[in-house]
Coordinates of C-alpha atoms in Angstrom, one line a residue:
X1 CA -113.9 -75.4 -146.7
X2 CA -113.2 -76.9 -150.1
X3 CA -110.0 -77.4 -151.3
X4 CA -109.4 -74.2 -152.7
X5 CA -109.6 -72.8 -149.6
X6 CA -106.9 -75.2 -148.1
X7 CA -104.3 -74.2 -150.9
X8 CA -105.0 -70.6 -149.9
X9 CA -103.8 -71.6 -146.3
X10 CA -100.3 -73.4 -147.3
X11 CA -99.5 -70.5 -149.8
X12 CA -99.8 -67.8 -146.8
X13 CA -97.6 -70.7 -144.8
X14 CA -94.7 -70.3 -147.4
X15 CA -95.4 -66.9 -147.8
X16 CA -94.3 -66.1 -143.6
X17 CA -91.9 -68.9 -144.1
X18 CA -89.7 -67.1 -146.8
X19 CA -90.2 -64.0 -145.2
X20 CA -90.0 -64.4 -141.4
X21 CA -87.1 -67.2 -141.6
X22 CA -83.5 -64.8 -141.7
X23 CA -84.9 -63.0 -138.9
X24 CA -86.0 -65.8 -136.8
X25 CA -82.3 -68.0 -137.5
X26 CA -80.5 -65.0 -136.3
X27 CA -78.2 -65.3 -133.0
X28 CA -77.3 -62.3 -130.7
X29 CA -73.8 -61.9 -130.6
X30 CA -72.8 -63.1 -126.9
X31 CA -74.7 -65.9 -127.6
X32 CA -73.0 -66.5 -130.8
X33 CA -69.2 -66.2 -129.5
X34 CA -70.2 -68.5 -126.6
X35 CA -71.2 -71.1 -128.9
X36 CA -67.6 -70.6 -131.0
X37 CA -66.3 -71.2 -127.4
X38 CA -68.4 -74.1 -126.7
X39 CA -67.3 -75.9 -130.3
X40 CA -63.6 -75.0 -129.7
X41 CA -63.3 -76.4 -126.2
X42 CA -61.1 -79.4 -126.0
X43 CA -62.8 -82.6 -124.1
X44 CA -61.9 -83.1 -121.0
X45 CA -59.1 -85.4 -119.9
X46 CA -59.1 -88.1 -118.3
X47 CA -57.5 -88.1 -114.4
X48 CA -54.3 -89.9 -115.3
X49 CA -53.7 -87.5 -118.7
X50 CA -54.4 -84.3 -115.9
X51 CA -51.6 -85.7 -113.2
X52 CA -49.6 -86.0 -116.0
X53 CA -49.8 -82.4 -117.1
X54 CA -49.3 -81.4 -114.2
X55 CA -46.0 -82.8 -113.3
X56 CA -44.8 -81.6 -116.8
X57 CA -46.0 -77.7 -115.6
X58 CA -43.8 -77.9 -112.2
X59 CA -41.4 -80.1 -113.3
X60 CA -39.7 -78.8 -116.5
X61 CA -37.3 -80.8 -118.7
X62 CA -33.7 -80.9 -118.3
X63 CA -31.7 -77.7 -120.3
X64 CA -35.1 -75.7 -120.6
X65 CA -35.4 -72.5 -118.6
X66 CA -38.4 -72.1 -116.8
X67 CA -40.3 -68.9 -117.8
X68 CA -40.9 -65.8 -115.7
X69 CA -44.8 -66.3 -115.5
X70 CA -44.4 -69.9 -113.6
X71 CA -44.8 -70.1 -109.7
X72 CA -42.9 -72.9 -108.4
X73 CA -42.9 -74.8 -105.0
X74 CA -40.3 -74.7 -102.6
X75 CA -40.5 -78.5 -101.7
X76 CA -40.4 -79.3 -105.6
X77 CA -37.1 -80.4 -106.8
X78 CA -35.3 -78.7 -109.0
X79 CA -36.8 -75.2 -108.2
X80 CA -34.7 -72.6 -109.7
X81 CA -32.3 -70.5 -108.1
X82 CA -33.1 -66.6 -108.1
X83 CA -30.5 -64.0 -108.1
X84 CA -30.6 -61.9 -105.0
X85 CA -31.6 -58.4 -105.7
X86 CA -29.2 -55.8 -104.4
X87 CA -30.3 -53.5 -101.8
X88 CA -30.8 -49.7 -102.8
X89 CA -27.6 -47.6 -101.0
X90 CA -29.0 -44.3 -100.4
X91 CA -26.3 -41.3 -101.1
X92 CA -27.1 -39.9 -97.0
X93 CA -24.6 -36.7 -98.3
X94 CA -27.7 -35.2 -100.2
X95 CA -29.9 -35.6 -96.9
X96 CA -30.5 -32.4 -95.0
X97 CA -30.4 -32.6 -91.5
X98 CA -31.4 -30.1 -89.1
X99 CA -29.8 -26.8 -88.4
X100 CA -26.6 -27.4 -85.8
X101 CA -25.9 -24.9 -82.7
X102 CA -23.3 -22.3 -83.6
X103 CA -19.7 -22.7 -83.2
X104 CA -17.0 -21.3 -80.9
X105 CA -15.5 -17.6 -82.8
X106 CA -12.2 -18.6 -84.8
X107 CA -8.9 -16.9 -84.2
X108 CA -8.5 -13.6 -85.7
X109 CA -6.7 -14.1 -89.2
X110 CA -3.7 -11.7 -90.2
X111 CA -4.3 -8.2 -91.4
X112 CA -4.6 -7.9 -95.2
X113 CA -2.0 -5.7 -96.8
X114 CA -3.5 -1.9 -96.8
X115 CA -5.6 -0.8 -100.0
X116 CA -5.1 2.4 -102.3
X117 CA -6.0 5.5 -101.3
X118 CA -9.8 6.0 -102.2
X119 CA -11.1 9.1 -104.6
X120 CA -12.1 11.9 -102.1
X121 CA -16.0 11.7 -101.4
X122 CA -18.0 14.8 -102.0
X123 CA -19.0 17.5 -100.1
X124 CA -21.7 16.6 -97.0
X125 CA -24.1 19.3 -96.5
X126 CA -23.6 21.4 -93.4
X127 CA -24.8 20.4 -89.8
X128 CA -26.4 22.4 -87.5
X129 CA -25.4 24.6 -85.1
X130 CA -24.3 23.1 -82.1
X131 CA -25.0 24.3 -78.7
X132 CA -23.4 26.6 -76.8
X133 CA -20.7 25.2 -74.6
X134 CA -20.1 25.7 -71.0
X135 CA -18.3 28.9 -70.0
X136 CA -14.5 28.9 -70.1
X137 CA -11.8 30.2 -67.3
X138 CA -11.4 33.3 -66.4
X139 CA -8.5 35.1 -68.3
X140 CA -5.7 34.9 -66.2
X141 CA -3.3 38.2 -66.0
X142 CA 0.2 37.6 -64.9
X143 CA 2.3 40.7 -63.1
X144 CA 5.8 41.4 -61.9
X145 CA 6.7 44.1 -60.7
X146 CA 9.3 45.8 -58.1
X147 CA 10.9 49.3 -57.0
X148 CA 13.3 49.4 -54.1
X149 CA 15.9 52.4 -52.9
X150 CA 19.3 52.9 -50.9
X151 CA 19.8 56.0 -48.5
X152 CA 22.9 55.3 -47.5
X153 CA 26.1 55.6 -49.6
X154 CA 28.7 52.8 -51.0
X155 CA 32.5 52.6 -51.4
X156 CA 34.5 49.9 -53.5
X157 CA 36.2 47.5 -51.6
X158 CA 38.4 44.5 -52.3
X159 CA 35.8 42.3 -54.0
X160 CA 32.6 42.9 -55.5
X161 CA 29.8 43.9 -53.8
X162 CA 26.4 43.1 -54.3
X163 CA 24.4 46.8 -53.7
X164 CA 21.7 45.8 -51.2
X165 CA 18.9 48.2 -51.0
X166 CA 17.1 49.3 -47.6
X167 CA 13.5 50.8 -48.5
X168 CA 11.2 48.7 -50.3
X169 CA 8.5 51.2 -52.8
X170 CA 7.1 48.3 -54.8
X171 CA 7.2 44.5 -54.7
X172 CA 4.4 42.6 -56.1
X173 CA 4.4 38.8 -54.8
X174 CA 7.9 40.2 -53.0
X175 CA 10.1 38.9 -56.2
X176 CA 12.6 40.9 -55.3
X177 CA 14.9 39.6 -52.3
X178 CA 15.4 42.4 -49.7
X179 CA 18.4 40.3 -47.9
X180 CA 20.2 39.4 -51.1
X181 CA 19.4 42.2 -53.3
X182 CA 18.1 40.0 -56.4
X183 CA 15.4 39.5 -58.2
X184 CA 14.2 36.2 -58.8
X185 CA 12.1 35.6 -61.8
X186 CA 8.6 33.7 -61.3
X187 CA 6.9 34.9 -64.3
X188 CA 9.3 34.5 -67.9
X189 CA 8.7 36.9 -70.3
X190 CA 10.4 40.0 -71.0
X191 CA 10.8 42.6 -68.3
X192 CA 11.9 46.3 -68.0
X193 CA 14.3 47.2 -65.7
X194 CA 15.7 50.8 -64.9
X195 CA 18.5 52.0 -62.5
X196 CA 19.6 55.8 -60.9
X197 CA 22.5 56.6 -59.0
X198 CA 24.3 59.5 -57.6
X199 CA 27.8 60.2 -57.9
X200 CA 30.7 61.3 -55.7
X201 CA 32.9 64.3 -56.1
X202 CA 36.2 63.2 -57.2
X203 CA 35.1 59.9 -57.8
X204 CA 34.4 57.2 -59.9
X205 CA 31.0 55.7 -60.5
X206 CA 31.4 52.1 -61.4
X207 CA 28.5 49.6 -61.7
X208 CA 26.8 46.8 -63.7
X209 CA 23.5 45.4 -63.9
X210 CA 23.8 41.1 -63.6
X211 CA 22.2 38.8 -65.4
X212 CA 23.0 35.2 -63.5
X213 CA 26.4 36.1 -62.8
X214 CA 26.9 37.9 -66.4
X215 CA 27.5 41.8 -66.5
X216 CA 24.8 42.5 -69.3
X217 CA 25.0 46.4 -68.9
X218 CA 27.2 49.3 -67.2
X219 CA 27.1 52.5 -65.7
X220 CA 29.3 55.1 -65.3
X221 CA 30.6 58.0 -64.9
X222 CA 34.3 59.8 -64.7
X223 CA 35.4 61.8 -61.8
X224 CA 34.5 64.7 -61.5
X225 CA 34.5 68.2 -59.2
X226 CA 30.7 67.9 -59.1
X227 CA 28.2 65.2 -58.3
X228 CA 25.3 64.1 -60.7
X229 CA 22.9 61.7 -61.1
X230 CA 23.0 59.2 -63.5
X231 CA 21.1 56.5 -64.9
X232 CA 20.8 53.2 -67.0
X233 CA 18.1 51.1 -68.5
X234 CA 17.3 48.4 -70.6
X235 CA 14.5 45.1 -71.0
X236 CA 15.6 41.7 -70.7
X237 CA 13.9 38.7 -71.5
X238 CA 13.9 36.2 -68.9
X239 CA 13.1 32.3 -67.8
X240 CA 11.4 31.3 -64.5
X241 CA 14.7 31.0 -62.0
X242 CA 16.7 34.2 -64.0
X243 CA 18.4 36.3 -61.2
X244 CA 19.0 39.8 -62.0
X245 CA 20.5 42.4 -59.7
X246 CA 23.6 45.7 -59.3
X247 CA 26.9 45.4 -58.5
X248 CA 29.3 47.5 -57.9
X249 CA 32.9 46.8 -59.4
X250 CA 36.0 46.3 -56.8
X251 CA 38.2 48.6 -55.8
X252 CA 40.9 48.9 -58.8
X253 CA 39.5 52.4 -58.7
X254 CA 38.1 55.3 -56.5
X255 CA 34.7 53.8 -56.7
X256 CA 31.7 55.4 -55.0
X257 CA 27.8 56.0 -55.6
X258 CA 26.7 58.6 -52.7
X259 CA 22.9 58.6 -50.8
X260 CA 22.3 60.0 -47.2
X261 CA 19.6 59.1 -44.4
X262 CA 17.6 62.2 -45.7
X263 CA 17.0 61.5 -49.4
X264 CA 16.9 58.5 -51.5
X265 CA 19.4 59.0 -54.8
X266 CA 19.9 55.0 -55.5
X267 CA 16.4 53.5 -56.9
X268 CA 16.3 50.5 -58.9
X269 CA 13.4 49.3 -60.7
X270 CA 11.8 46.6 -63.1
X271 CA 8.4 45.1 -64.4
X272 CA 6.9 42.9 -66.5
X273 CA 6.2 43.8 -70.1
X274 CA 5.0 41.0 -71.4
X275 CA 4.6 37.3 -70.6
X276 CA 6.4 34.6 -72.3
X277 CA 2.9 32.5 -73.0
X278 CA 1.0 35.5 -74.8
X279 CA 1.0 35.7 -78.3

């Protein structure tokens, strides 16, 4: 080659020089901030500069306060004194706890004073019909009744007398006392009672019907020259115990009622009408 051709090869050198030399003096970027690092680093100290420094990091001056970040030695004097952190109390009234057993019943408290009277409810609907119940007793009929006679004839005496009859016609549940005369009431209610005689000539007929000792009704009848028969009735309501019975009055008077062993003139009768528990 001449020498033209040898300044043809340096201008081509420039020529990449200019052109490839930004790109090539480039530096990535971690390599970049490591060489910052690298210049900034300080030079390392010497082994009597580093015991130093150390002593000054655990060992701080007198009236400066340590900071938070520093760890400090328990053997090293002047170690600073911590405040003691207060245990957390723990409010145990807002625990739950598992259900307890039941309790024993209290005493009954007093009664509260009674309440108004309520408005009236409406009316329920009507039930159904019931069954039929179980037959009742049998209705239960009560009877009295008595008719007795005399066939022999009575004179007054002295005293009272108590007619006693001697032939018995009727007597139911024998009410009526043939020694004493009487009827004794075991049914009360009211009762009818009727009563015949037959009178003497020329003489008085004089006699009550008794009610427990009281005269309740008479009969009589005036002398007279011809007998008759006569008769008295009435109803009477009586109690269980009432006595009722004749008697013929004393002899103030001529007092007779006539009968004889053939016929029966003296009857005296009674039944009940109605008993005291019927409506």
């Amino acid at each position: 080659m001449g020498s033209r051709g040898l300044g043809l090869v340096l201008a081509c050198c420039l020529l990449l020089t200019f052109a490839c030399g930004p790109v090539l003096g480039r530096v990535p970027p971690g390599q970049q901030e490591q060489q910052e690092q690298e210049g900034t680093r300080e030079p390392p100290l010497d082994p009597a500069e580093r015991t130093e420094e150390k002593h000054e990091k655990y060992n701080p001056k007198q009236g400066e306060e340590p900071t938070a970040s520093r760890c400090f030695r328990c053997c090293d004097p002047g170690t600073p004194v911590y405040q003691a952190i207060p245990v957390p109390q723990i409010n145990i009234t807002i625990l739950k706890g598992e259900k307890g057993d039941r309790g024993d019943r209290g005493l009954q408290g007093k009664y509260g004073k009674p309440g108004s009277v309520g408005a009236r409810g409406h009316v329920g609907p009507k039930g159904q019909k019931g069954s039929m119940g179980a037959p009742g007793d049998r209705c239960k009929n009560h009877y009295a009744a008595f008719s007795v006679g005399r066939k022999k004839p009575l004179h007054s005496n002295d005293y009272y007398q108590t007619v006693i009859f001697d032939t018995e016609f009727v007597n139911l549940y024998s009410h009526f006392n043939m020694f004493t005369g009487k009827f004794y009431c075991y049914v009360p209610g009211i009762y009818f009672f009727s009563l015949n005689v037959h009178t003497w000539n020329q003489k008085e007929t004089y006699l009550h019907i008794m009610k427990n000792g009281e005269e309740v009704v008479i009969l009589y009848a005036q002398v007279s020259d011809r007998s008759i028969m006569q008769s008295q009735s009435l109803m009477l309501e009586l109690q269980e115990q009432d006595e009722v019975w004749v008697r013929l009055f004393k002899g103030e008077r001529e007092n007779a009622i006539f009968s004889d062993e053939f016929d029966t003139y003296i009857t005296f009768s009674g039944y009940l009408v109605k008993h005291a528990a019927e409506p």
